[in-house]
């Protein structure tokens, strides 16, 4: 595994200060909670006013590595409070940083939430949790979190994944590997391009348990307009059901991803941005202390409207009943994103896509 530096985009102090002030203003205007029903409305309006100094750094991923680290944000270790014991108790811990991440995500595309994960929040808290040490989820610690495509089981998964570091005293590394840097034979690519196996939902999606969904086979790799892309999650792929030839090609892909994998050790205030169609990510093992000082990340997922990097057949997938909810409805005629209205019958954090007229954003 390489320890080489990831491509870096450095916010200068003026841009970082602008982003912080804007996040504080949004948080105040939306009722002091990052999960407030009004937060998306204010984020949509505020993002439009951010300067080119911030916008420039939110341009698409543009290297074969398929990722970059955005640096320059300031984190006060004392002010953010202790690392939450788990996502469910995080509430509005370090809420201003949730809003800052949402502002950046809005400049990159359309933030999404999942009805069946972390109460439908648009920004997730990723922390080690007691009892989950060996799970293949973000709440684990003592095991290697296998490299994977984020939410690989679902056709509505993010195009871009953002991981913002709040605390990382132990310098725990995130792993990342790009399909554009591997070496595969034409035979391997042909084998892995067949929809041979399904990818099942991971254990964080509580609504899938006890429900019956017929697993749908999907391809692991395919040729996009700019090169290979992938959809990969070996921990939730029933490889034992595949043919020997497919398993052999899959194993070679795993070895290649390991060969080109890099370790990215995020510092507080850094945001790792990965192209979810190119890059699989994971995490090295570590020993959690559960004393309020453990590693703490915030995660945002982003779709890019109009992006065409996936097989058309994905539109027919059921997604195991999970719903990916977009923060903003399709753009109104004025070209401005309209925040999705909130739905109250299940959770104050869930949204449905609905239009707002351009006047409502002025």
CSV table of N, CA, C and O in Angstrom, one decimal, residues 160-240:
chain,number,residue,atom,x,y,z
A,160,UNK,N,-20.2,11.2,-5.6
A,160,UNK,CA,-19.0,11.7,-4.9
A,160,UNK,C,-19.2,11.5,-3.4
A,160,UNK,O,-20.4,11.7,-2.9
A,161,UNK,N,-18.2,11.0,-2.7
A,161,UNK,CA,-18.2,10.8,-1.3
A,161,UNK,C,-17.3,11.8,-0.6
A,161,UNK,O,-16.2,12.0,-1.1
A,162,UNK,N,-17.8,12.4,0.5
A,162,UNK,CA,-16.9,13.4,1.2
A,162,UNK,C,-16.8,12.9,2.7
A,162,UNK,O,-17.8,12.6,3.3
A,163,UNK,N,-15.5,12.9,3.1
A,163,UNK,CA,-15.2,12.5,4.5
A,163,UNK,C,-14.5,13.6,5.2
A,163,UNK,O,-13.3,13.9,4.8
A,164,UNK,N,-15.1,14.3,6.1
A,164,UNK,CA,-14.5,15.4,6.8
A,164,UNK,C,-14.0,15.0,8.1
A,164,UNK,O,-14.7,14.4,8.9
A,165,UNK,N,-12.8,15.3,8.4
A,165,UNK,CA,-12.1,14.9,9.7
A,165,UNK,C,-12.3,15.9,10.8
A,165,UNK,O,-12.0,17.1,10.7
A,166,UNK,N,-13.0,15.5,11.9
A,166,UNK,CA,-13.1,16.3,13.1
A,166,UNK,C,-12.0,16.0,14.0
A,166,UNK,O,-11.5,16.9,14.7
A,167,UNK,N,-11.6,14.7,14.2
A,167,UNK,CA,-10.6,14.4,15.2
A,167,UNK,C,-9.9,13.1,14.7
A,167,UNK,O,-10.6,12.2,14.2
A,168,UNK,N,-8.6,13.0,14.8
A,168,UNK,CA,-7.8,11.8,14.4
A,168,UNK,C,-6.5,11.8,15.1
A,168,UNK,O,-5.4,11.8,14.5
A,169,UNK,N,-6.6,11.8,16.5
A,169,UNK,CA,-5.3,11.8,17.3
A,169,UNK,C,-4.4,10.6,17.0
A,169,UNK,O,-3.2,10.8,17.1
A,170,UNK,N,-5.0,9.5,16.6
A,170,UNK,CA,-4.2,8.3,16.4
A,170,UNK,C,-3.7,8.1,15.0
A,170,UNK,O,-3.1,7.1,14.6
A,171,UNK,N,-4.0,9.1,14.1
A,171,UNK,CA,-3.6,9.1,12.7
A,171,UNK,C,-4.0,7.8,12.0
A,171,UNK,O,-3.2,7.1,11.3
A,172,UNK,N,-5.3,7.5,12.2
A,172,UNK,CA,-5.9,6.3,11.5
A,172,UNK,C,-6.1,6.6,10.1
A,172,UNK,O,-6.7,7.6,9.7
A,173,UNK,N,-5.6,5.8,9.2
A,173,UNK,CA,-5.6,6.0,7.8
A,173,UNK,C,-6.9,5.5,7.1
A,173,UNK,O,-7.4,4.4,7.4
A,174,UNK,N,-7.4,6.3,6.2
A,174,UNK,CA,-8.4,5.8,5.2
A,174,UNK,C,-7.7,5.3,4.0
A,174,UNK,O,-6.7,5.9,3.6
A,175,UNK,N,-8.1,4.1,3.5
A,175,UNK,CA,-7.5,3.6,2.3
A,175,UNK,C,-8.3,3.9,1.1
A,175,UNK,O,-9.6,4.1,1.2
A,176,UNK,N,-7.7,4.1,0.0
A,176,UNK,CA,-8.4,4.5,-1.3
A,176,UNK,C,-7.6,3.9,-2.5
A,176,UNK,O,-6.4,3.9,-2.5
A,177,UNK,N,-8.4,3.3,-3.4
A,177,UNK,CA,-7.7,2.8,-4.6
A,177,UNK,C,-8.6,3.0,-5.8
A,177,UNK,O,-9.8,2.8,-5.8
A,178,UNK,N,-8.0,3.4,-6.9
A,178,UNK,CA,-8.7,3.8,-8.1
A,178,UNK,C,-8.7,2.7,-9.2
A,178,UNK,O,-7.6,2.2,-9.5
A,179,UNK,N,-9.8,2.4,-9.8
A,179,UNK,CA,-9.9,1.4,-10.9
A,179,UNK,C,-9.0,1.9,-12.1
A,179,UNK,O,-8.6,1.1,-12.9
A,180,UNK,N,-8.8,3.2,-12.2
A,180,UNK,CA,-8.1,3.8,-13.3
A,180,UNK,C,-6.6,3.5,-13.2
A,180,UNK,O,-5.8,3.7,-14.1
A,181,UNK,N,-6.1,3.0,-12.0
A,181,UNK,CA,-4.7,2.7,-11.8
A,181,UNK,C,-4.4,1.2,-11.8
A,181,UNK,O,-3.2,0.9,-11.7
A,182,UNK,N,-5.4,0.4,-11.9
A,182,UNK,CA,-5.1,-1.1,-11.9
A,182,UNK,C,-4.8,-1.6,-13.3
A,182,UNK,O,-5.0,-0.9,-14.3
A,183,UNK,N,-4.2,-2.8,-13.3
A,183,UNK,CA,-3.9,-3.5,-14.5
A,183,UNK,C,-4.7,-4.8,-14.6
A,183,UNK,O,-4.5,-5.7,-13.7
A,184,UNK,N,-5.6,-4.9,-15.5
A,184,UNK,CA,-6.4,-6.1,-15.7
A,184,UNK,C,-6.3,-6.5,-17.2
A,184,UNK,O,-6.2,-5.6,-18.1
A,185,UNK,N,-6.5,-7.8,-17.4
A,185,UNK,CA,-6.5,-8.3,-18.8
A,185,UNK,C,-7.8,-8.0,-19.4
A,185,UNK,O,-8.8,-7.8,-18.7
A,186,UNK,N,-7.9,-8.1,-20.7
A,186,UNK,CA,-9.2,-7.9,-21.4
A,186,UNK,C,-10.1,-9.0,-21.0
A,186,UNK,O,-11.4,-8.8,-20.9
A,187,UNK,N,-9.6,-10.2,-20.8
A,187,UNK,CA,-10.4,-11.4,-20.3
A,187,UNK,C,-11.0,-11.1,-18.9
A,187,UNK,O,-12.2,-11.4,-18.7
A,188,UNK,N,-10.2,-10.5,-18.0
A,188,UNK,CA,-10.7,-10.2,-16.7
A,188,UNK,C,-11.8,-9.1,-16.8
A,188,UNK,O,-12.9,-9.3,-16.1
A,189,UNK,N,-11.6,-8.1,-17.6
A,189,UNK,CA,-12.6,-7.1,-17.7
A,189,UNK,C,-13.9,-7.6,-18.3
A,189,UNK,O,-15.0,-7.3,-17.9
A,190,UNK,N,-13.8,-8.5,-19.3
A,190,UNK,CA,-15.0,-9.1,-19.9
A,190,UNK,C,-15.7,-9.9,-18.9
A,190,UNK,O,-17.0,-9.9,-18.8
A,191,UNK,N,-15.0,-10.7,-18.1
A,191,UNK,CA,-15.6,-11.5,-17.1
A,191,UNK,C,-16.4,-10.7,-16.0
A,191,UNK,O,-17.5,-10.9,-15.6
A,192,UNK,N,-15.7,-9.6,-15.5
A,192,UNK,CA,-16.2,-8.8,-14.5
A,192,UNK,C,-17.3,-7.8,-15.0
A,192,UNK,O,-18.0,-7.3,-14.1
A,193,UNK,N,-17.4,-7.7,-16.3
A,193,UNK,CA,-18.5,-6.8,-16.8
A,193,UNK,C,-19.8,-7.5,-16.9
A,193,UNK,O,-20.8,-6.9,-17.1
A,194,UNK,N,-19.8,-8.9,-16.7
A,194,UNK,CA,-21.1,-9.6,-16.7
A,194,UNK,C,-21.8,-9.4,-15.4
A,194,UNK,O,-21.2,-9.4,-14.3
A,195,UNK,N,-23.1,-9.2,-15.4
A,195,UNK,CA,-23.9,-9.1,-14.1
A,195,UNK,C,-24.1,-10.5,-13.5
A,195,UNK,O,-25.1,-11.2,-13.6
A,196,UNK,N,-23.0,-11.0,-12.8
A,196,UNK,CA,-23.0,-12.3,-12.3
A,196,UNK,C,-23.5,-12.5,-10.9
A,196,UNK,O,-24.1,-13.5,-10.5
A,197,UNK,N,-23.2,-11.4,-10.0
A,197,UNK,CA,-23.5,-11.5,-8.6
A,197,UNK,C,-24.2,-10.3,-8.1
A,197,UNK,O,-24.0,-9.2,-8.6
A,198,UNK,N,-25.1,-10.4,-7.1
A,198,UNK,CA,-25.6,-9.2,-6.5
A,198,UNK,C,-24.7,-8.6,-5.5
A,198,UNK,O,-23.7,-9.3,-5.0
A,199,UNK,N,-24.9,-7.4,-5.1
A,199,UNK,CA,-24.3,-6.7,-3.9
A,199,UNK,C,-25.4,-6.4,-3.0
A,199,UNK,O,-26.4,-5.8,-3.3
A,200,UNK,N,-25.3,-7.0,-1.7
A,200,UNK,CA,-26.3,-6.9,-0.8
A,200,UNK,C,-26.2,-5.6,0.1
A,200,UNK,O,-25.0,-5.1,0.3
A,201,UNK,N,-27.2,-5.1,0.7
A,201,UNK,CA,-27.1,-3.9,1.6
A,201,UNK,C,-26.2,-4.3,2.8
A,201,UNK,O,-26.3,-5.4,3.3
A,202,UNK,N,-25.5,-3.3,3.3
A,202,UNK,CA,-24.7,-3.5,4.5
A,202,UNK,C,-25.6,-3.4,5.8
A,202,UNK,O,-26.7,-3.1,5.7
A,203,UNK,N,-25.0,-3.7,6.9
A,203,UNK,CA,-25.7,-3.8,8.1
A,203,UNK,C,-26.2,-2.5,8.7
A,203,UNK,O,-27.0,-2.5,9.7
A,204,UNK,N,-25.9,-1.4,8.1
A,204,UNK,CA,-26.4,-0.1,8.6
A,204,UNK,C,-27.8,0.2,8.1
A,204,UNK,O,-28.4,1.2,8.6
A,205,UNK,N,-28.3,-0.5,7.2
A,205,UNK,CA,-29.6,-0.3,6.6
A,205,UNK,C,-30.6,-1.1,7.3
A,205,UNK,O,-30.9,-2.3,6.9
A,206,UNK,N,-31.2,-0.6,8.4
A,206,UNK,CA,-32.0,-1.4,9.3
A,206,UNK,C,-33.3,-1.9,8.6
A,206,UNK,O,-33.8,-3.0,8.9
A,207,UNK,N,-33.8,-1.2,7.6
A,207,UNK,CA,-35.1,-1.5,7.1
A,207,UNK,C,-35.1,-2.7,6.1
A,207,UNK,O,-36.1,-3.2,5.8
A,208,UNK,N,-33.9,-3.1,5.7
A,208,UNK,CA,-33.8,-4.3,4.8
A,208,UNK,C,-34.0,-5.6,5.6
A,208,UNK,O,-34.3,-6.6,5.0
A,209,UNK,N,-33.8,-5.6,6.9
A,209,UNK,CA,-33.8,-6.9,7.6
A,209,UNK,C,-35.3,-7.3,7.8
A,209,UNK,O,-36.2,-6.6,8.1
A,210,UNK,N,-35.5,-8.6,7.5
A,210,UNK,CA,-36.8,-9.2,7.6
A,210,UNK,C,-37.6,-9.0,6.4
A,210,UNK,O,-38.8,-9.5,6.3
A,211,UNK,N,-37.1,-8.3,5.4
A,211,UNK,CA,-37.9,-8.1,4.1
A,211,UNK,C,-37.3,-9.0,3.1
A,211,UNK,O,-36.2,-9.4,3.1
A,212,UNK,N,-38.2,-9.4,2.1
A,212,UNK,CA,-37.8,-10.3,1.1
A,212,UNK,C,-37.6,-9.6,-0.2
A,212,UNK,O,-38.6,-9.0,-0.8
A,213,UNK,N,-36.4,-9.5,-0.7
A,213,UNK,CA,-36.1,-8.9,-2.0
A,213,UNK,C,-35.3,-9.9,-2.8
A,213,UNK,O,-34.3,-10.4,-2.3
A,214,UNK,N,-35.6,-10.1,-4.0
A,214,UNK,CA,-34.8,-11.0,-4.9
A,214,UNK,C,-33.5,-10.3,-5.2
A,214,UNK,O,-33.5,-9.3,-5.9
A,215,UNK,N,-32.4,-10.8,-4.8
A,215,UNK,CA,-31.1,-10.2,-5.2
A,215,UNK,C,-31.0,-10.1,-6.7
A,215,UNK,O,-31.3,-11.0,-7.4
A,216,UNK,N,-30.4,-9.0,-7.1
A,216,UNK,CA,-30.3,-8.7,-8.6
A,216,UNK,C,-28.8,-8.7,-8.9
A,216,UNK,O,-28.0,-7.8,-8.4
A,217,UNK,N,-28.3,-9.5,-9.8
A,217,UNK,CA,-26.9,-9.5,-10.2
A,217,UNK,C,-26.5,-8.2,-10.9
A,217,UNK,O,-27.3,-7.6,-11.6
A,218,UNK,N,-25.3,-7.7,-10.6
A,218,UNK,CA,-24.9,-6.5,-11.2
A,218,UNK,C,-23.4,-6.7,-11.7
A,218,UNK,O,-22.7,-7.5,-11.2
A,219,UNK,N,-23.0,-5.9,-12.7
A,219,UNK,CA,-21.6,-6.0,-13.1
A,219,UNK,C,-20.6,-5.4,-12.1
A,219,UNK,O,-21.0,-4.4,-11.3
A,220,UNK,N,-19.4,-5.8,-12.0
A,220,UNK,CA,-18.4,-5.3,-11.1
A,220,UNK,C,-17.7,-4.1,-11.8
A,220,UNK,O,-17.4,-3.1,-11.1
A,221,UNK,N,-17.4,-4.2,-13.0
A,221,UNK,CA,-16.7,-3.2,-13.8
A,221,UNK,C,-17.4,-3.0,-15.1
A,221,UNK,O,-18.2,-3.8,-15.5
A,222,UNK,N,-17.3,-1.8,-15.6
A,222,UNK,CA,-17.8,-1.5,-17.0
A,222,UNK,C,-17.0,-0.4,-17.6
A,222,UNK,O,-16.4,0.4,-16.9
A,223,UNK,N,-17.1,-0.3,-18.9
A,223,UNK,CA,-16.4,0.8,-19.6
A,223,UNK,C,-17.2,2.0,-19.7
A,223,UNK,O,-18.3,2.0,-20.4
A,224,UNK,N,-16.8,3.1,-19.1
A,224,UNK,CA,-17.4,4.4,-19.2
A,224,UNK,C,-16.8,5.2,-20.4
A,224,UNK,O,-15.9,4.7,-21.0
A,225,UNK,N,-17.3,6.4,-20.6
A,225,UNK,CA,-16.8,7.2,-21.7
A,225,UNK,C,-15.3,7.6,-21.5
A,225,UNK,O,-14.6,7.7,-22.4
A,226,UNK,N,-14.9,7.7,-20.2
A,226,UNK,CA,-13.5,8.1,-19.9
A,226,UNK,C,-12.7,7.0,-19.4
A,226,UNK,O,-11.5,7.2,-19.1
A,227,UNK,N,-13.2,5.8,-19.4
A,227,UNK,CA,-12.4,4.7,-18.9
A,227,UNK,C,-13.2,3.8,-18.0
A,227,UNK,O,-14.4,3.9,-17.9
A,228,UNK,N,-12.5,2.8,-17.3
A,228,UNK,CA,-13.2,1.9,-16.5
A,228,UNK,C,-13.8,2.5,-15.2
A,228,UNK,O,-13.2,3.5,-14.7
A,229,UNK,N,-15.0,2.1,-14.9
A,229,UNK,CA,-15.6,2.4,-13.6
A,229,UNK,C,-15.9,1.1,-12.9
A,229,UNK,O,-15.9,0.0,-13.5
A,230,UNK,N,-16.3,1.2,-11.6
A,230,UNK,CA,-16.5,0.0,-10.8
A,230,UNK,C,-17.6,0.1,-9.8
A,230,UNK,O,-17.9,1.3,-9.3
A,231,UNK,N,-18.1,-1.0,-9.4
A,231,UNK,CA,-19.1,-1.1,-8.3
A,231,UNK,C,-18.7,-2.3,-7.5
A,231,UNK,O,-18.9,-3.5,-7.9
A,232,UNK,N,-18.2,-2.1,-6.3
A,232,UNK,CA,-17.4,-3.2,-5.6
A,232,UNK,C,-17.7,-3.2,-4.1
A,232,UNK,O,-17.5,-2.1,-3.5
A,233,UNK,N,-18.0,-4.3,-3.6
A,233,UNK,CA,-18.1,-4.4,-2.1
A,233,UNK,C,-18.0,-5.9,-1.8
A,233,UNK,O,-19.0,-6.6,-1.6
A,234,UNK,N,-16.8,-6.4,-1.7
A,234,UNK,CA,-16.6,-7.9,-1.5
A,234,UNK,C,-17.2,-8.4,-0.2
A,234,UNK,O,-17.7,-9.6,-0.1
A,235,UNK,N,-17.3,-7.6,0.9
A,235,UNK,CA,-17.9,-8.0,2.2
A,235,UNK,C,-19.4,-8.4,2.0
A,235,UNK,O,-19.9,-9.1,2.8
A,236,UNK,N,-20.1,-7.8,1.0
A,236,UNK,CA,-21.5,-8.0,0.9
A,236,UNK,C,-21.8,-8.6,-0.5
A,236,UNK,O,-22.9,-8.4,-1.0
A,237,UNK,N,-20.8,-9.3,-1.1
A,237,UNK,CA,-21.0,-10.0,-2.4
A,237,UNK,C,-20.9,-11.5,-2.2
A,237,UNK,O,-19.8,-11.9,-1.7
A,238,UNK,N,-21.9,-12.3,-2.5
A,238,UNK,CA,-21.8,-13.7,-2.3
A,238,UNK,C,-20.9,-14.4,-3.3
A,238,UNK,O,-21.4,-15.1,-4.2
A,239,UNK,N,-19.6,-14.3,-3.2
A,239,UNK,CA,-18.7,-14.8,-4.2
A,239,UNK,C,-18.7,-16.3,-4.3
A,239,UNK,O,-18.4,-16.8,-5.4
A,240,UNK,N,-19.2,-17.0,-3.3
A,240,UNK,CA,-19.2,-18.4,-3.3
A,240,UNK,C,-20.2,-18.9,-4.4
A,240,UNK,O,-20.2,-20.1,-4.8
